[in-house]
Amino acid sequence: MPHRTIRRWICWFGTTLFASLILAGCSLPAIAWQAETSDSAILGMMAQVETTTLIDRVNQLAGETPAQIGGESYTITTRDTGSGLPIAKATQFAYEFLETRGVAASYHYWNECDIENRNVVGEITGVERPEEIVLVTAHLDSISTSGLAPGADDDASGSVGVLTIAEILAPYQFQRTLRFVLFTGEEQGLCGSDVYARQAAASNLNIVAVFNMDMIAWDSDAEPIVRLHTRQTNDAGYAADLAIANTFIRVVEEYGLKGALTPIVAPDALDMSDTYSFWDNGYPAILAIEDDDDDAGDFNPYYHTSADRVSEFNTTYYTNFVKAAVGTTALLAGVVHTPKAKLYLPAMSR
Ligand SMILES: [Zn+2]
């Protein structure tokens, strides 16, 4: 694409969507355009996240509306790992979603915690550093202490985040390999992710970052806090986790979400989500979650009940969260926009 066209497009983009880009984009000398090109690609990806699309997808996973699975209409009333047909349908839904978006899908079968099920994996293979793998994850299964388990916030919200990121990023090329993994058996003790992470370590898979989203649509107060859980500061792996968290923070600060989200690093090695399975196997990982701090008083009161429904979502918060996740994923994987594009690619090691 010729220089002038790129510049015009960026100016248009900045004027219409992000007023701040007028300054950042249109007053810089032409030599800076290569870097701007990468940024504008990421902003373009983030702009594709739409509330109506997200909610439509969560409605299907959480049983509010029927889903099309295997060419037939089916209502997913629960995603409990022990539910048999419903969780089989839910995993098939995710598999087909990825396949139809051009993301190579597969099932990862596991047997652990005296149960067996399957995780769903989608891959966009990196074009420059394919052996370096960035994982974007959530858990597809749900649980309830009362009746059915719609699990809208926990964790259809994160699962739809993963699927939507895969869809938006599929047309692009990345330096690193992206893997989108939806786990089952999370609610029984991180069972599906435990097997996945152990097998990854055993085969020396070079996972450079795990970005895990679990409960990302609840916000009932005026503070749009996002907690980014890492290992503890005295842990040798803390710096690598922090690099992932800082990538998320950078997206919020520099890609139009300042004020819309308030990310806070929580270095407590929280063992309540699939992130822990990767820490346990030496991999850099973070859990990105709504404000789950007990003392903050905004924990989802419908957690693990049949009332964890889409109608309780803060849709603005949820949409912004997924936008930030799109940008974070793109930065972690390194967008290959033009052969000469100057890229931000955080240095990461296991
Ligand atoms: Zn969860």
Short mmCIF file of C-alpha atoms and ligand atoms in Angstrom, two decimals:
data_model
loop_
_atom_site.label_atom_id
_atom_site.label_comp_id
_atom_site.label_asym_id
_atom_site.label_seq_id
_atom_site.Cartn_x
_atom_site.Cartn_y
_atom_site.Cartn_z
CA MET A 1 0.00 0.00 0.00
CA PRO A 2 1.49 3.37 -0.97
CA HIS A 3 2.63 5.69 1.73
CA ARG A 4 0.16 8.45 1.08
CA THR A 5 -2.80 6.14 1.18
CA ILE A 6 -1.76 4.72 4.50
CA ARG A 7 -1.39 8.20 5.89
CA ARG A 8 -4.78 9.30 4.65
CA TRP A 9 -6.42 6.21 6.06
CA ILE A 10 -4.85 6.71 9.45
CA CYS A 11 -6.00 10.32 9.49
CA TRP A 12 -9.51 9.29 8.59
CA PHE A 13 -9.46 6.63 11.23
CA GLY A 14 -8.16 9.02 13.85
CA THR A 15 -10.69 11.69 12.99
CA THR A 16 -13.68 9.46 13.04
CA LEU A 17 -12.92 7.10 15.88
CA PHE A 18 -10.03 8.21 18.02
CA ALA A 19 -9.56 11.92 18.30
CA SER A 20 -6.27 11.43 20.09
CA LEU A 21 -4.82 9.81 17.00
CA ILE A 22 -5.08 13.07 15.12
CA LEU A 23 -2.18 14.25 17.19
CA ALA A 24 -0.41 10.93 17.39
CA GLY A 25 -0.92 10.01 13.78
CA CYS A 26 -1.19 13.04 11.59
CA SER A 27 1.40 15.44 12.90
CA LEU A 28 4.34 13.03 12.93
CA PRO A 29 6.89 13.03 10.13
CA ALA A 30 6.38 10.46 7.41
CA ILE A 31 9.23 8.31 8.63
CA ALA A 32 7.15 7.23 11.61
CA TRP A 33 4.43 5.66 9.51
CA GLN A 34 5.70 2.14 9.69
CA ALA A 35 5.07 2.03 13.43
CA GLU A 36 1.71 3.73 12.97
CA THR A 37 0.72 1.08 10.47
CA SER A 38 1.01 -1.64 13.09
CA ASP A 39 -0.96 0.45 15.59
CA SER A 40 -3.71 1.21 13.12
CA ALA A 41 -4.08 -2.49 12.33
CA ILE A 42 -4.56 -3.23 16.03
CA LEU A 43 -7.04 -0.37 16.44
CA GLY A 44 -8.91 -1.73 13.45
CA MET A 45 -9.13 -5.14 15.10
CA MET A 46 -10.35 -3.67 18.37
CA ALA A 47 -12.99 -1.62 16.57
CA GLN A 48 -14.56 -4.83 15.29
CA VAL A 49 -15.69 -5.88 18.77
CA GLU A 50 -19.43 -5.23 18.98
CA THR A 51 -21.70 -5.61 22.00
CA THR A 52 -24.60 -7.11 20.05
CA THR A 53 -22.38 -9.83 18.59
CA LEU A 54 -20.85 -10.69 21.95
CA ILE A 55 -24.22 -10.90 23.68
CA ASP A 56 -25.72 -12.96 20.86
CA ARG A 57 -22.93 -15.51 21.33
CA VAL A 58 -23.17 -15.61 25.12
CA ASN A 59 -26.93 -16.07 24.77
CA GLN A 60 -26.26 -19.20 22.73
CA LEU A 61 -23.66 -20.65 25.11
CA ALA A 62 -25.74 -19.83 28.20
CA GLY A 63 -28.99 -21.31 26.91
CA GLU A 64 -30.94 -18.09 26.43
CA THR A 65 -31.35 -18.78 22.72
CA PRO A 66 -30.84 -21.93 20.61
CA ALA A 67 -27.45 -22.44 18.95
CA GLN A 68 -26.79 -23.96 15.54
CA ILE A 69 -24.64 -27.03 16.17
CA GLY A 70 -23.97 -29.69 13.55
CA GLY A 71 -26.55 -28.04 11.33
CA GLU A 72 -29.28 -28.40 13.93
CA SER A 73 -30.86 -26.12 16.47
CA TYR A 74 -29.90 -27.01 20.05
CA THR A 75 -30.31 -25.14 23.33
CA ILE A 76 -27.30 -25.48 25.64
CA THR A 77 -29.05 -25.48 29.02
CA THR A 78 -25.89 -26.26 30.99
CA ARG A 79 -22.17 -26.70 30.31
CA ASP A 80 -21.40 -28.79 33.34
CA THR A 81 -18.48 -31.09 32.48
CA GLY A 82 -20.48 -34.06 33.78
CA SER A 83 -23.60 -33.22 31.79
CA GLY A 84 -22.91 -35.52 28.84
CA LEU A 85 -24.71 -34.27 25.75
CA PRO A 86 -24.90 -30.54 26.67
CA ILE A 87 -21.13 -30.15 27.20
CA ALA A 88 -20.49 -32.26 24.09
CA LYS A 89 -22.70 -29.87 22.13
CA ALA A 90 -21.00 -26.83 23.67
CA THR A 91 -17.54 -28.06 22.71
CA GLN A 92 -18.81 -28.88 19.22
CA PHE A 93 -20.25 -25.36 18.97
CA ALA A 94 -16.83 -23.87 19.77
CA TYR A 95 -15.07 -26.23 17.34
CA GLU A 96 -17.42 -25.36 14.50
CA PHE A 97 -17.21 -21.65 15.30
CA LEU A 98 -13.42 -21.74 14.86
CA GLU A 99 -13.50 -23.92 11.74
CA THR A 100 -16.00 -21.69 9.97
CA ARG A 101 -13.77 -18.66 10.67
CA GLY A 102 -10.76 -20.33 9.07
CA VAL A 103 -9.06 -21.14 12.37
CA ALA A 104 -7.78 -24.73 12.37
CA ALA A 105 -9.70 -26.49 15.16
CA SER A 106 -9.04 -29.69 17.05
CA TYR A 107 -10.18 -31.46 20.21
CA HIS A 108 -7.78 -32.22 23.04
CA TYR A 109 -9.13 -35.23 24.91
CA TRP A 110 -8.24 -35.61 28.57
CA ASN A 111 -8.84 -37.97 31.46
CA GLU A 112 -8.15 -36.57 34.92
CA CYS A 113 -9.88 -36.11 38.30
CA ASP A 114 -11.74 -39.35 37.57
CA ILE A 115 -13.57 -37.69 34.69
CA GLU A 116 -12.93 -37.32 31.00
CA ASN A 117 -13.84 -34.71 28.47
CA ARG A 118 -12.30 -32.60 25.73
CA ASN A 119 -10.80 -29.14 25.38
CA VAL A 120 -11.24 -27.21 22.14
CA VAL A 121 -8.16 -25.77 20.42
CA GLY A 122 -7.90 -23.35 17.51
CA GLU A 123 -4.63 -22.32 15.89
CA ILE A 124 -3.31 -19.50 13.73
CA THR A 125 0.24 -20.56 12.93
CA GLY A 126 2.88 -17.84 13.21
CA VAL A 127 4.77 -16.89 10.08
CA GLU A 128 8.08 -15.77 11.60
CA ARG A 129 8.42 -17.47 14.99
CA PRO A 130 5.93 -20.34 14.73
CA GLU A 131 7.59 -22.28 17.56
CA GLU A 132 6.79 -19.47 20.01
CA ILE A 133 3.20 -19.96 21.13
CA VAL A 134 0.79 -17.46 22.65
CA LEU A 135 -2.20 -19.07 24.34
CA VAL A 136 -5.52 -17.27 24.70
CA THR A 137 -7.77 -19.25 27.01
CA ALA A 138 -11.01 -19.49 28.98
CA HIS A 139 -13.05 -22.33 30.41
CA LEU A 140 -16.12 -23.45 28.54
CA ASP A 141 -17.60 -25.53 31.33
CA SER A 142 -19.90 -24.19 34.05
CA ILE A 143 -21.26 -25.34 37.39
CA SER A 144 -24.18 -24.46 39.64
CA THR A 145 -25.17 -25.15 43.21
CA SER A 146 -28.80 -24.50 42.27
CA GLY A 147 -30.42 -26.08 39.22
CA LEU A 148 -29.04 -25.48 35.75
CA ALA A 149 -25.65 -23.89 35.17
CA PRO A 150 -25.98 -21.15 32.53
CA GLY A 151 -22.56 -19.83 33.56
CA ALA A 152 -22.99 -16.64 31.56
CA ASP A 153 -20.31 -14.69 33.38
CA ASP A 154 -18.45 -17.81 34.56
CA ASP A 155 -17.25 -18.33 31.95
CA ALA A 156 -19.28 -17.98 28.77
CA SER A 157 -18.09 -14.36 28.89
CA GLY A 158 -14.43 -15.38 28.61
CA SER A 159 -15.18 -18.19 26.16
CA VAL A 160 -16.97 -15.82 23.79
CA GLY A 161 -14.04 -13.46 24.27
CA VAL A 162 -11.65 -16.17 23.08
CA LEU A 163 -13.84 -17.13 20.10
CA THR A 164 -14.35 -13.51 19.09
CA ILE A 165 -10.64 -12.74 19.27
CA ALA A 166 -9.97 -15.78 17.08
CA GLU A 167 -12.54 -14.60 14.55
CA ILE A 168 -11.20 -11.05 14.38
CA LEU A 169 -7.54 -12.05 14.21
CA ALA A 170 -8.00 -14.90 11.72
CA PRO A 171 -7.53 -12.76 8.57
CA TYR A 172 -4.18 -11.38 9.83
CA GLN A 173 -0.70 -12.84 10.02
CA PHE A 174 1.32 -12.93 13.22
CA GLN A 175 4.94 -13.54 14.07
CA ARG A 176 4.12 -16.02 16.80
CA THR A 177 1.67 -18.89 16.76
CA LEU A 178 -1.67 -18.18 18.39
CA ARG A 179 -3.59 -20.94 20.09
CA PHE A 180 -7.11 -20.41 21.36
CA VAL A 181 -7.96 -23.00 23.99
CA LEU A 182 -11.31 -23.53 25.70
CA PHE A 183 -10.94 -25.87 28.65
CA THR A 184 -13.45 -28.19 30.27
CA GLY A 185 -13.23 -29.62 33.78
CA GLU A 186 -12.16 -26.27 35.22
CA GLU A 187 -14.84 -26.32 37.87
CA GLN A 188 -13.79 -29.79 39.04
CA GLY A 189 -10.27 -28.56 39.84
CA LEU A 190 -8.63 -27.16 36.66
CA CYS A 191 -8.63 -30.72 35.29
CA GLY A 192 -8.65 -30.06 31.53
CA SER A 193 -6.01 -27.34 31.69
CA ASP A 194 -3.86 -29.40 34.04
CA VAL A 195 -3.55 -32.16 31.46
CA TYR A 196 -2.97 -29.66 28.65
CA ALA A 197 -0.24 -27.77 30.51
CA ARG A 198 1.49 -30.93 31.74
CA GLN A 199 1.57 -32.42 28.25
CA ALA A 200 2.82 -29.11 26.85
CA ALA A 201 5.69 -29.08 29.34
CA ALA A 202 6.48 -32.74 28.74
CA SER A 203 6.82 -32.10 25.01
CA ASN A 204 8.79 -28.88 25.59
CA LEU A 205 6.19 -26.73 23.91
CA ASN A 206 7.51 -23.17 23.83
CA ILE A 207 4.50 -21.34 25.26
CA VAL A 208 5.72 -17.76 25.76
CA ALA A 209 2.50 -16.32 27.18
CA VAL A 210 -0.88 -17.49 28.44
CA PHE A 211 -3.66 -14.90 28.53
CA ASN A 212 -6.57 -16.43 30.45
CA MET A 213 -9.99 -14.77 30.79
CA ASP A 214 -12.40 -16.04 33.43
CA MET A 215 -15.47 -13.92 34.38
CA ILE A 216 -15.15 -10.68 32.43
CA ALA A 217 -18.68 -9.23 32.21
CA TRP A 218 -19.72 -8.28 35.77
CA ASP A 219 -19.30 -4.72 37.01
CA SER A 220 -21.96 -3.24 39.26
CA ASP A 221 -20.18 -0.19 40.62
CA ALA A 222 -18.65 2.85 39.03
CA GLU A 223 -15.17 1.36 38.97
CA PRO A 224 -14.40 -0.69 35.83
CA ILE A 225 -11.59 -2.61 37.51
CA VAL A 226 -9.82 -5.46 35.73
CA ARG A 227 -7.64 -7.63 37.95
CA LEU A 228 -4.57 -9.10 36.30
CA HIS A 229 -3.41 -11.97 38.48
CA THR A 230 0.24 -12.97 38.25
CA ARG A 231 2.55 -15.10 40.35
CA GLN A 232 3.97 -13.50 43.48
CA THR A 233 6.66 -10.84 43.22
CA ASN A 234 9.30 -13.11 44.79
CA ASP A 235 8.60 -15.84 42.23
CA ALA A 236 11.20 -16.26 39.47
CA GLY A 237 8.37 -16.24 36.96
CA TYR A 238 6.85 -12.95 38.10
CA ALA A 239 8.63 -10.75 35.55
CA ALA A 240 7.36 -12.85 32.66
CA ASP A 241 3.80 -12.71 33.98
CA LEU A 242 4.11 -8.97 34.51
CA ALA A 243 5.16 -8.53 30.87
CA ILE A 244 1.82 -9.99 29.82
CA ALA A 245 -0.09 -7.84 32.32
CA ASN A 246 1.79 -4.75 31.15
CA THR A 247 0.80 -5.52 27.58
CA PHE A 248 -2.86 -5.39 28.63
CA ILE A 249 -2.24 -2.16 30.54
CA ARG A 250 -0.48 -0.68 27.53
CA VAL A 251 -3.49 -1.44 25.35
CA VAL A 252 -5.82 0.27 27.82
CA GLU A 253 -3.53 3.31 28.08
CA GLU A 254 -2.56 3.73 24.44
CA TYR A 255 -5.35 2.23 22.37
CA GLY A 256 -8.34 4.29 23.41
CA LEU A 257 -9.56 2.56 26.59
CA LYS A 258 -8.14 4.89 29.20
CA GLY A 259 -10.87 5.55 31.75
CA ALA A 260 -13.05 2.78 30.31
CA LEU A 261 -11.08 0.09 32.16
CA THR A 262 -8.92 0.26 35.28
CA PRO A 263 -6.41 -2.60 35.20
CA ILE A 264 -4.74 -3.57 38.46
CA VAL A 265 -1.94 -6.11 38.79
CA ALA A 266 -2.66 -8.65 41.55
CA PRO A 267 0.54 -10.64 42.25
CA ASP A 268 -1.08 -13.31 44.42
CA ALA A 269 -0.67 -16.53 42.37
CA LEU A 270 -4.42 -17.09 42.60
CA ASP A 271 -5.14 -20.79 42.19
CA MET A 272 -8.80 -20.36 41.23
CA SER A 273 -8.53 -20.53 37.44
CA ASP A 274 -6.74 -22.37 34.62
CA THR A 275 -3.85 -19.92 34.77
CA TYR A 276 -2.61 -21.88 37.75
CA SER A 277 -2.09 -25.04 35.67
CA PHE A 278 0.39 -23.14 33.49
CA TRP A 279 2.26 -21.54 36.39
CA ASP A 280 2.47 -25.01 37.87
CA ASN A 281 4.32 -26.12 34.74
CA GLY A 282 6.62 -23.10 34.57
CA TYR A 283 4.80 -21.11 31.90
CA PRO A 284 4.23 -17.31 31.96
CA ALA A 285 0.51 -16.66 32.43
CA ILE A 286 -2.01 -14.19 33.76
CA LEU A 287 -5.65 -14.34 34.73
CA ALA A 288 -7.63 -11.34 33.53
CA ILE A 289 -10.85 -11.09 35.51
CA GLU A 290 -13.50 -8.61 36.67
CA ASP A 291 -13.07 -7.16 40.18
CA ASP A 292 -12.88 -10.41 42.13
CA ASP A 293 -11.27 -8.91 45.23
CA ASP A 294 -13.35 -9.82 48.29
CA ASP A 295 -12.61 -6.53 49.99
CA ALA A 296 -13.71 -4.47 46.96
CA GLY A 297 -17.30 -5.66 47.40
CA ASP A 298 -18.15 -6.10 43.72
CA PHE A 299 -17.90 -9.87 43.37
CA ASN A 300 -20.64 -11.35 41.15
CA PRO A 301 -23.37 -12.44 43.62
CA TYR A 302 -24.76 -14.94 41.10
CA TYR A 303 -21.48 -16.89 40.90
CA HIS A 304 -22.12 -20.64 40.54
CA THR A 305 -25.90 -20.30 40.62
CA SER A 306 -28.65 -20.67 38.02
CA ALA A 307 -28.98 -16.87 38.13
CA ASP A 308 -25.59 -16.28 36.46
CA ARG A 309 -27.34 -14.98 33.36
CA VAL A 310 -26.61 -12.63 30.49
CA SER A 311 -29.22 -10.15 31.73
CA GLU A 312 -26.91 -9.32 34.64
CA PHE A 313 -24.00 -8.27 32.42
CA ASN A 314 -22.52 -4.81 32.30
CA THR A 315 -22.35 -4.87 28.52
CA THR A 316 -20.21 -1.73 28.18
CA TYR A 317 -17.60 -3.10 30.58
CA TYR A 318 -17.69 -6.49 28.86
CA THR A 319 -17.24 -5.01 25.39
CA ASN A 320 -14.31 -2.87 26.51
CA PHE A 321 -12.73 -5.88 28.21
CA VAL A 322 -12.87 -7.89 24.97
CA LYS A 323 -11.51 -4.94 22.99
CA ALA A 324 -8.53 -4.78 25.35
CA ALA A 325 -8.12 -8.54 25.03
CA VAL A 326 -8.06 -8.28 21.22
CA GLY A 327 -5.30 -5.66 21.38
CA THR A 328 -3.37 -7.61 24.00
CA THR A 329 -3.47 -10.78 21.93
CA ALA A 330 -2.35 -8.98 18.78
CA LEU A 331 0.57 -7.34 20.58
CA LEU A 332 1.64 -10.57 22.25
CA ALA A 333 1.65 -12.41 18.92
CA GLY A 334 3.17 -9.54 16.89
CA VAL A 335 1.16 -8.36 13.91
CA VAL A 336 2.89 -8.87 10.57
CA HIS A 337 1.33 -5.97 8.78
CA THR A 338 3.88 -5.14 6.13
CA PRO A 339 7.29 -6.74 5.59
CA LYS A 340 8.97 -3.63 7.00
CA ALA A 341 6.53 -2.87 9.80
CA LYS A 342 8.16 -1.91 13.04
CA LEU A 343 6.64 -4.20 15.60
CA TYR A 344 6.10 -4.25 19.28
CA LEU A 345 6.87 -7.75 20.46
CA PRO A 346 7.46 -8.18 24.18
CA ALA A 347 10.51 -10.27 24.94
CA MET A 348 9.36 -13.38 26.70
CA SER A 349 10.87 -16.53 27.96
CA ARG A 350 9.74 -19.44 29.96
ZN ZN B 1 -14.61 -19.64 36.14
#
